[in-house]
Short mmCIF file of C-alpha atoms and ligand atoms in Angstrom, two decimals:
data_model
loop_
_atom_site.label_atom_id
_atom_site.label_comp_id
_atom_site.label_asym_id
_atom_site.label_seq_id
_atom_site.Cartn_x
_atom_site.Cartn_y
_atom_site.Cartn_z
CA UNK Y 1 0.00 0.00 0.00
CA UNK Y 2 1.03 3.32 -0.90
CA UNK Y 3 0.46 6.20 1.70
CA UNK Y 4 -0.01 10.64 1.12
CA UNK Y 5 1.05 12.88 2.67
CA UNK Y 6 0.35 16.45 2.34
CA UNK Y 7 2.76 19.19 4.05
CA UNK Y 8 0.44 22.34 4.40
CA UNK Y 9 2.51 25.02 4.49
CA UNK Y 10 1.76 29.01 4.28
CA UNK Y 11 3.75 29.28 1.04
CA UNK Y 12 4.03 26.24 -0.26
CA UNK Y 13 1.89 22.23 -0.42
CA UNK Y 14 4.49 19.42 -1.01
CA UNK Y 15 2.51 16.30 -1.46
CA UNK Y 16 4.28 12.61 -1.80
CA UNK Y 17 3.43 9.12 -1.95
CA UNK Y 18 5.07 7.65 0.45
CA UNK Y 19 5.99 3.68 0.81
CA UNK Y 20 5.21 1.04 3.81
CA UNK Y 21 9.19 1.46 4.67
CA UNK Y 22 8.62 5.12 5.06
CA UNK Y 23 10.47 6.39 1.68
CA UNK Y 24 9.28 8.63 -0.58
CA UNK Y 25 8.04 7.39 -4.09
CA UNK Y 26 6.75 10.76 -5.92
CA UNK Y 27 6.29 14.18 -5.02
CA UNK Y 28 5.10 17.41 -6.22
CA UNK Y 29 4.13 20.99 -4.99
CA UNK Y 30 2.59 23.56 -5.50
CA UNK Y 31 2.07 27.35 -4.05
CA UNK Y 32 -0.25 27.59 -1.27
CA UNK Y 33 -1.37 31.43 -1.97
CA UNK Y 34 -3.46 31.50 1.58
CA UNK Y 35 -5.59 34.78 0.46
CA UNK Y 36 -7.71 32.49 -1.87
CA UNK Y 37 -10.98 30.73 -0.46
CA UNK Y 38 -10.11 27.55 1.56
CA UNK Y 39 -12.23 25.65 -1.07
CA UNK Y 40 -9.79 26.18 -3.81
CA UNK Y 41 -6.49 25.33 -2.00
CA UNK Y 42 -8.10 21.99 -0.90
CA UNK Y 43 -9.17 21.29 -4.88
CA UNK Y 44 -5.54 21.91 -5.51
CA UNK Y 45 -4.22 20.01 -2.70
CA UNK Y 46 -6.24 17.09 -4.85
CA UNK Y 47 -4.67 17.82 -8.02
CA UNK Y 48 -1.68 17.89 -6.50
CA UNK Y 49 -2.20 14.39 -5.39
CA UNK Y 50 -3.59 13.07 -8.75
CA UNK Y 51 -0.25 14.43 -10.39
CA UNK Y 52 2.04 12.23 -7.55
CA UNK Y 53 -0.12 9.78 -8.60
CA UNK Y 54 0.57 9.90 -11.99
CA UNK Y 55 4.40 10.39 -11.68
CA UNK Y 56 4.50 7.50 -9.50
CA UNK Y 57 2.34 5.24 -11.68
CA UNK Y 58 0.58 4.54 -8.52
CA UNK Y 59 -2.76 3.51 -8.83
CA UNK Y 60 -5.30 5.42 -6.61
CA UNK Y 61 -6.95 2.05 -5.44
CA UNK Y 62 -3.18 1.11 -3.85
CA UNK Y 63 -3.76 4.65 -1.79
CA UNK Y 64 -4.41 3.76 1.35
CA UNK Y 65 -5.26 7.28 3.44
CA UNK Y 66 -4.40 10.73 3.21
CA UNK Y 67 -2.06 12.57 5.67
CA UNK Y 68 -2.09 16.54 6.44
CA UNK Y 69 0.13 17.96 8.37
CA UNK Y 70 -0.70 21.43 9.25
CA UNK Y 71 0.45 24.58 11.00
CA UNK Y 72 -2.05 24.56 13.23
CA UNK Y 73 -4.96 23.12 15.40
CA UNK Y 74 -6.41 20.71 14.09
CA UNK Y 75 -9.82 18.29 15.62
CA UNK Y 76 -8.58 14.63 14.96
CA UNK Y 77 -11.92 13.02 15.43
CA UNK Y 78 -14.14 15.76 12.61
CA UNK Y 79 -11.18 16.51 10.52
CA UNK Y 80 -12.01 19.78 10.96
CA UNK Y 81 -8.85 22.56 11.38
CA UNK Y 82 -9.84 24.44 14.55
CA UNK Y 83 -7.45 27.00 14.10
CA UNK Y 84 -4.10 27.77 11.39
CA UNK Y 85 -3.20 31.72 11.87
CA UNK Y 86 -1.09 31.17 8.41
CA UNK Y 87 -3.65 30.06 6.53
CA UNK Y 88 -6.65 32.72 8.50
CA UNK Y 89 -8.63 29.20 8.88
CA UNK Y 90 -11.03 29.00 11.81
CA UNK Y 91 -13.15 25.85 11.40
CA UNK Y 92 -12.11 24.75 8.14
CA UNK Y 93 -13.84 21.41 7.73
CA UNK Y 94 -10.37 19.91 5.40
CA UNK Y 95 -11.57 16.19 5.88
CA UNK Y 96 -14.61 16.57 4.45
CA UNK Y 97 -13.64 19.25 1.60
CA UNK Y 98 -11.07 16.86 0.27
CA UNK Y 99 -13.08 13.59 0.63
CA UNK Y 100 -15.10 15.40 -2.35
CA UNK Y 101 -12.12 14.63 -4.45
CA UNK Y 102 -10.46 11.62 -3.10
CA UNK Y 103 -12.83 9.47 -0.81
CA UNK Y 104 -9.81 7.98 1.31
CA UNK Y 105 -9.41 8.30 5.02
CA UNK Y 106 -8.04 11.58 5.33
CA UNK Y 107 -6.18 12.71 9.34
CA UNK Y 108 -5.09 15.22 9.75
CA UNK Y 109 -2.18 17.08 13.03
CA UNK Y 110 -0.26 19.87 13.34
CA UNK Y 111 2.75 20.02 11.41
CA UNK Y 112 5.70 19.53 14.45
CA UNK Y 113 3.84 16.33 15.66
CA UNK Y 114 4.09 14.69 11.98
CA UNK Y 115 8.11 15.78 11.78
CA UNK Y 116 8.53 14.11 15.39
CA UNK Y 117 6.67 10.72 14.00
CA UNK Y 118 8.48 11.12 11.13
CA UNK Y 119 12.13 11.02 12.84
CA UNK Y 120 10.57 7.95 14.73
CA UNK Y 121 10.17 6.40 11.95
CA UNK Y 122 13.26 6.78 9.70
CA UNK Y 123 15.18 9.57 11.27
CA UNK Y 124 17.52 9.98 14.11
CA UNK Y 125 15.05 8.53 16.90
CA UNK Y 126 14.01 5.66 14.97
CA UNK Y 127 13.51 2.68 17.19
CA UNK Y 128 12.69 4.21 20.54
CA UNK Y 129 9.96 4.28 22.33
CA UNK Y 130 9.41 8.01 23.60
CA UNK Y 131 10.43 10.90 21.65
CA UNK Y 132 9.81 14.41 21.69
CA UNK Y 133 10.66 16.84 18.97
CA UNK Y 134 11.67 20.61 19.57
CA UNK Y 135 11.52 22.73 15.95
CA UNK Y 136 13.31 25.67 16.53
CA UNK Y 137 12.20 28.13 13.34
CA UNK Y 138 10.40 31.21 13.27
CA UNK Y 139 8.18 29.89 16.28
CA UNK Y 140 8.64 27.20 18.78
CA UNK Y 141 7.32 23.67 17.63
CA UNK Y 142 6.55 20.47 19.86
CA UNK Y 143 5.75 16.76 18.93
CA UNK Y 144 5.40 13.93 21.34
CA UNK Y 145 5.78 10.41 19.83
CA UNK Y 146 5.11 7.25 22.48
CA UNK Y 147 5.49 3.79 21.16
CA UNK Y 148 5.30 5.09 17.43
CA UNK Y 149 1.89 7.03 17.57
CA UNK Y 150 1.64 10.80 18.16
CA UNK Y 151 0.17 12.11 21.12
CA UNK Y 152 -2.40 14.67 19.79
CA UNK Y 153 -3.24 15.29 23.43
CA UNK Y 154 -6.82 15.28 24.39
CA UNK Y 155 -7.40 18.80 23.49
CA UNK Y 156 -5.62 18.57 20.93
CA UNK Y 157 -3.14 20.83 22.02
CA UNK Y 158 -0.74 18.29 23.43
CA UNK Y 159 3.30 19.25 22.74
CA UNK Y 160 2.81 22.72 22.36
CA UNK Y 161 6.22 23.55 24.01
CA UNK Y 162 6.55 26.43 22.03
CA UNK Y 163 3.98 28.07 24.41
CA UNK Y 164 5.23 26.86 28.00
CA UNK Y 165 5.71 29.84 29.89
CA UNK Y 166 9.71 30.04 30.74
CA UNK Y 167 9.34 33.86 32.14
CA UNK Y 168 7.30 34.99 34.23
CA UNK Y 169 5.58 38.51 32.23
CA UNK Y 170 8.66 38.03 29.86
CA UNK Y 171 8.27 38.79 26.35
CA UNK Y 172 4.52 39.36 24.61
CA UNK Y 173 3.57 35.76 22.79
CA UNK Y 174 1.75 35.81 19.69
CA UNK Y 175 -1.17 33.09 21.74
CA UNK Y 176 -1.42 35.65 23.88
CA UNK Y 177 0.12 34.83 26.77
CA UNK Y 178 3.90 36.45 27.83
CA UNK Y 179 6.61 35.01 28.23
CA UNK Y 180 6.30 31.82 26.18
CA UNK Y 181 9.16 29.61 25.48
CA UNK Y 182 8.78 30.85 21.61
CA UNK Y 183 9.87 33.82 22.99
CA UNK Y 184 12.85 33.05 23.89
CA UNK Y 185 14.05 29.81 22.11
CA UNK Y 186 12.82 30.63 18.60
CA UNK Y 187 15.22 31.87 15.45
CA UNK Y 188 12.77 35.15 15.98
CA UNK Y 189 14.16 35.33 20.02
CA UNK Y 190 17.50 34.93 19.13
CA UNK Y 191 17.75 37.65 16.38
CA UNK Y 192 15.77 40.27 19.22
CA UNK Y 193 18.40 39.49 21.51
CA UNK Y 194 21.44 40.07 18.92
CA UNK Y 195 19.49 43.59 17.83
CA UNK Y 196 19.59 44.31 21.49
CA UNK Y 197 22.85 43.17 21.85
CA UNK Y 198 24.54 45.53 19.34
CA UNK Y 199 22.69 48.17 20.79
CA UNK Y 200 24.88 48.32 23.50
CA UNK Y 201 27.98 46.65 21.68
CA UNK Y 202 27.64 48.04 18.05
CA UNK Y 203 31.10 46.99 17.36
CA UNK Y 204 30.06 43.44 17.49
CA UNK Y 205 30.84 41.08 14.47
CA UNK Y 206 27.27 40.74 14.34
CA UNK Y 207 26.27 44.21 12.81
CA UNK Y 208 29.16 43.96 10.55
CA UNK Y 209 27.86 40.50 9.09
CA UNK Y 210 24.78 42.27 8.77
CA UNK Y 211 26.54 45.88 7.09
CA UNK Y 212 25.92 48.03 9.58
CA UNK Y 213 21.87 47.31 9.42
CA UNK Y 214 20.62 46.07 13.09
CA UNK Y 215 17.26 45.12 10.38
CA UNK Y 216 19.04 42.73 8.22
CA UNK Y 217 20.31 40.62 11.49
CA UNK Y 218 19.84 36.54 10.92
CA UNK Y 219 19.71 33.79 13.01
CA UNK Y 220 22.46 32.21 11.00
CA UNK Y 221 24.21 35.46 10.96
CA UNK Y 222 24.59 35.70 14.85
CA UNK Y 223 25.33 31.96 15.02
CA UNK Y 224 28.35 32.66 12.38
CA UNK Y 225 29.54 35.51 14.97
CA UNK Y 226 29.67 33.43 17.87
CA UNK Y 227 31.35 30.53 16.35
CA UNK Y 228 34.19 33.08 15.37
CA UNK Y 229 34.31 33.84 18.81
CA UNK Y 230 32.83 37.73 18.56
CA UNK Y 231 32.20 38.08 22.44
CA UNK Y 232 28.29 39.87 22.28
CA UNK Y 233 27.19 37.00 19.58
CA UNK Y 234 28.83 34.55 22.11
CA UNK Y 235 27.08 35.94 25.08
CA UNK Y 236 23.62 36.26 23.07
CA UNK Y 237 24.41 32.47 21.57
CA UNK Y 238 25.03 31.35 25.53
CA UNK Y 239 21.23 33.48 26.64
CA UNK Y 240 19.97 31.84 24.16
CA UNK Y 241 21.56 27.98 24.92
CA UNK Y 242 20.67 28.14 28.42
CA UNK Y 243 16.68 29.13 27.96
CA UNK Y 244 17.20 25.98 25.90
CA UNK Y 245 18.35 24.11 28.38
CA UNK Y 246 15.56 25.21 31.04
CA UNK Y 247 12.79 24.19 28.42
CA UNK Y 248 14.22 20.83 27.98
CA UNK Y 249 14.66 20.30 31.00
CA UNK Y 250 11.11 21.06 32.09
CA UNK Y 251 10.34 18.57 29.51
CA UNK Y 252 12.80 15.56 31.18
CA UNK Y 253 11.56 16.58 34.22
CA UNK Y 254 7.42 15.98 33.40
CA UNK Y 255 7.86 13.46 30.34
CA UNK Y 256 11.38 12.30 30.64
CA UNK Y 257 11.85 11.11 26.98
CA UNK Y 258 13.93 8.16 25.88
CA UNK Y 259 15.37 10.81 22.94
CA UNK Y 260 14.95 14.80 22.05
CA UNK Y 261 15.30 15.67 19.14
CA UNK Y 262 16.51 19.38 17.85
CA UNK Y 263 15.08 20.55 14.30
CA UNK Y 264 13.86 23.38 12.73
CA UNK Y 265 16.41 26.33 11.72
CA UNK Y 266 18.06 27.36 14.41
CA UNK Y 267 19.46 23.38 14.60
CA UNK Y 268 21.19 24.09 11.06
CA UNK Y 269 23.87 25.69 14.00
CA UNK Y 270 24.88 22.11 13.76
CA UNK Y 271 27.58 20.33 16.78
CA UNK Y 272 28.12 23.86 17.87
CA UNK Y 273 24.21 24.38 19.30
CA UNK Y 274 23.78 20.60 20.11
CA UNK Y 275 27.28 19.91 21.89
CA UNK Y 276 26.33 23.79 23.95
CA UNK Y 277 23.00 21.75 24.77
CA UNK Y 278 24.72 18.51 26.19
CA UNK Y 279 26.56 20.39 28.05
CA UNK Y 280 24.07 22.40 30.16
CA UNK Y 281 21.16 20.13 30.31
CA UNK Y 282 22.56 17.53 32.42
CA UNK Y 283 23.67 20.37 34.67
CA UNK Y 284 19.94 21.27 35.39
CA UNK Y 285 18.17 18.18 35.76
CA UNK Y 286 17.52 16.73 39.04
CA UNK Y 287 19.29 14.37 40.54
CA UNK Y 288 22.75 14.78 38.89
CA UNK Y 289 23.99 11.21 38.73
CA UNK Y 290 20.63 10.20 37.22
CA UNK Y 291 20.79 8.81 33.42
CA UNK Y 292 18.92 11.77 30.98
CA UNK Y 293 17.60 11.75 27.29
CA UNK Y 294 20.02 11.66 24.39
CA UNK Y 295 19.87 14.95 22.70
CA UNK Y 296 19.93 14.72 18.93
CA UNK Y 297 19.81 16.68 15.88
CA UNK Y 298 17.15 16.17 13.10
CA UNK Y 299 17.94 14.41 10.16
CA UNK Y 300 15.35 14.13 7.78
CA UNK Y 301 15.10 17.96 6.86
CA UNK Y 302 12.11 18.85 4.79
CA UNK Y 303 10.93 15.55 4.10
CA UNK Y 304 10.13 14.89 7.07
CA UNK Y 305 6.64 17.03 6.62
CA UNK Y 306 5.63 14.43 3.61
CA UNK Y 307 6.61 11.19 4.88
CA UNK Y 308 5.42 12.33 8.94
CA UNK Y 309 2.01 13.48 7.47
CA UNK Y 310 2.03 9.90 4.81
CA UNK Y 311 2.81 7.81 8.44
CA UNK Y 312 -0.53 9.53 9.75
CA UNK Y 313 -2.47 6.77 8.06
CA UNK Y 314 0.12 3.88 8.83
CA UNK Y 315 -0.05 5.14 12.66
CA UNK Y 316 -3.69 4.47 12.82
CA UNK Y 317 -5.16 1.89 10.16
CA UNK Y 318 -2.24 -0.82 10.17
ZN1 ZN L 401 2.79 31.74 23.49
#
């Protein structure tokens, strides 16, 4: 059986069929251009699929269900999307909308819990039994995997790190809360940290990467500085490692995870964010001489949105 799966993104849809062993067979995209009615993104998102189809020379009878990962909330049960700011969808009823094309099981879950099942499948923390899966990109993303199935939570809300409050009326949060772990552990925190950093130090290697303009500052960009050993990007780099740390370590401390695993931008830093990481989190947890979680980088980059969302439908109907 053959398995698709949809990565709903706010720019772009990359669709793939995706085999039992968890390897892609076909793929295609196409632009998601959010300001059109729901209606016709879904009727593309179909088209989309019929073209895999084709490439593949899969036959849609061999299709087994339809996976949709989303940036969002999305009701497991109704297949309805409850809420995805990118996309301005409130209620979106995607299960049945794109059952009008293809009549295949269709499930749908946010977009960082389909990445983390994806790694569990054929990534880094393939083979154990507990994962969770930090994205660190523009926001803060969470996925919990236990014993190969995501945990949705009941709400529906379950693994939403990204929204843990780390300081107390810290930083304003987009959910509207303050002081959210996004806030602070996010490619978005760590580039208002380096701005405020060469405020004070404007001599820093950081506003030179950037020629002089505070406005064209990177996350890569700082990261760059700090591995060269400028002293603000190092000290904005070390803020920035140990509000890691804390978050992870709230997480060991409630879930205590066999594996966590690092993805999304900011974990492009490479050996020089994740050996930072190893370093510190043992440091915090309780009970020192305790065993913790292996701390890992993602390794199935962009795929992992395609074959995650494809797994959906192995996850529940195998
Ligand atoms: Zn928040």
């Amino acid at each position: 059986m053959v398995y698709i799966g949809i990565d709903l993104g706010g720019t772009n849809i990359a669709v793939g069929a995706v085999s039992e062993a968890g390897s892609i067979l076909a793929e295609a995209s196409t632009k998601t251009l959010s300001q059109r009615p729901f209606e016709v993104i879904v009727k593309d998102m179909a088209d989309c699929i019929k073209k895999v189809l084709v490439k593949g020379k899969i036959a849609l009878d061999d299709v087994k269900s339809i996976g949709i990962g989303i940036p969002g909330v999305a009701d497991s049960d109704s297949g309805i999307v409850l809420n995805c700011t990118n996309l301005g969808w409130v209620n979106v009823p995607l299960r049945a909308e794109m059952q009008k094309y293809i009549n295949k099981p269709v499930l749908i879950e946010n977009d960082a819990n389909v990445a983390a099942l994806a790694e569990s499948y054929v990534g880094v923390s393939a083979g154990c039994q507990s994962s969770v899966m930090v994205t660190l990109g523009t926001g803060v993303g969470g996925g919990i995997v236990i014993n190969g199935k995501t945990w949705p939570g009941a709400h529906n809300r379950g693994g939403e790190i990204g929204h843990m409050t780390l300081v107390p009326d810290g930083v304003p949060c987009t959910c509207g809360n303050n002081g959210c772990v996004e806030r602070y552990c996010s490619a978005t925190a760590l580039i208002r940290m380096a701005r405020q950093e060469c405020y004070s130090f404007p001599q820093s290697a950081i506003l030179q990467k950037a020629g002089g303009d505070p406005d064209r500052i990177n996350a890569k960009l700082v990261i760059d500085a700090a591995k060269e050993g400028d002293a603000p990007a190092l000290r904005v780099f070390n803020t920035f490692v140990r509000y890691l740390a804390l978050s992870l370590n709230n997480i060991v401390a409630f879930f205590d995870p066999e594996i966590i695993v690092l993805g999304g931008g900011v974990s492009h830093a490479g050996d020089f964010l994740l050996d930072s990481v190893r370093a510190l989190l043992p440091r915090l947890q309780m009970f020192k001489s305790l065993p913790g979680p292996r701390v890992e980088l993602a390794r199935l980059g962009n795929e992992a949105g395609i074959i995650g969302a494809a797994l959906l439908g192995k996850n529940t109907y195998v």
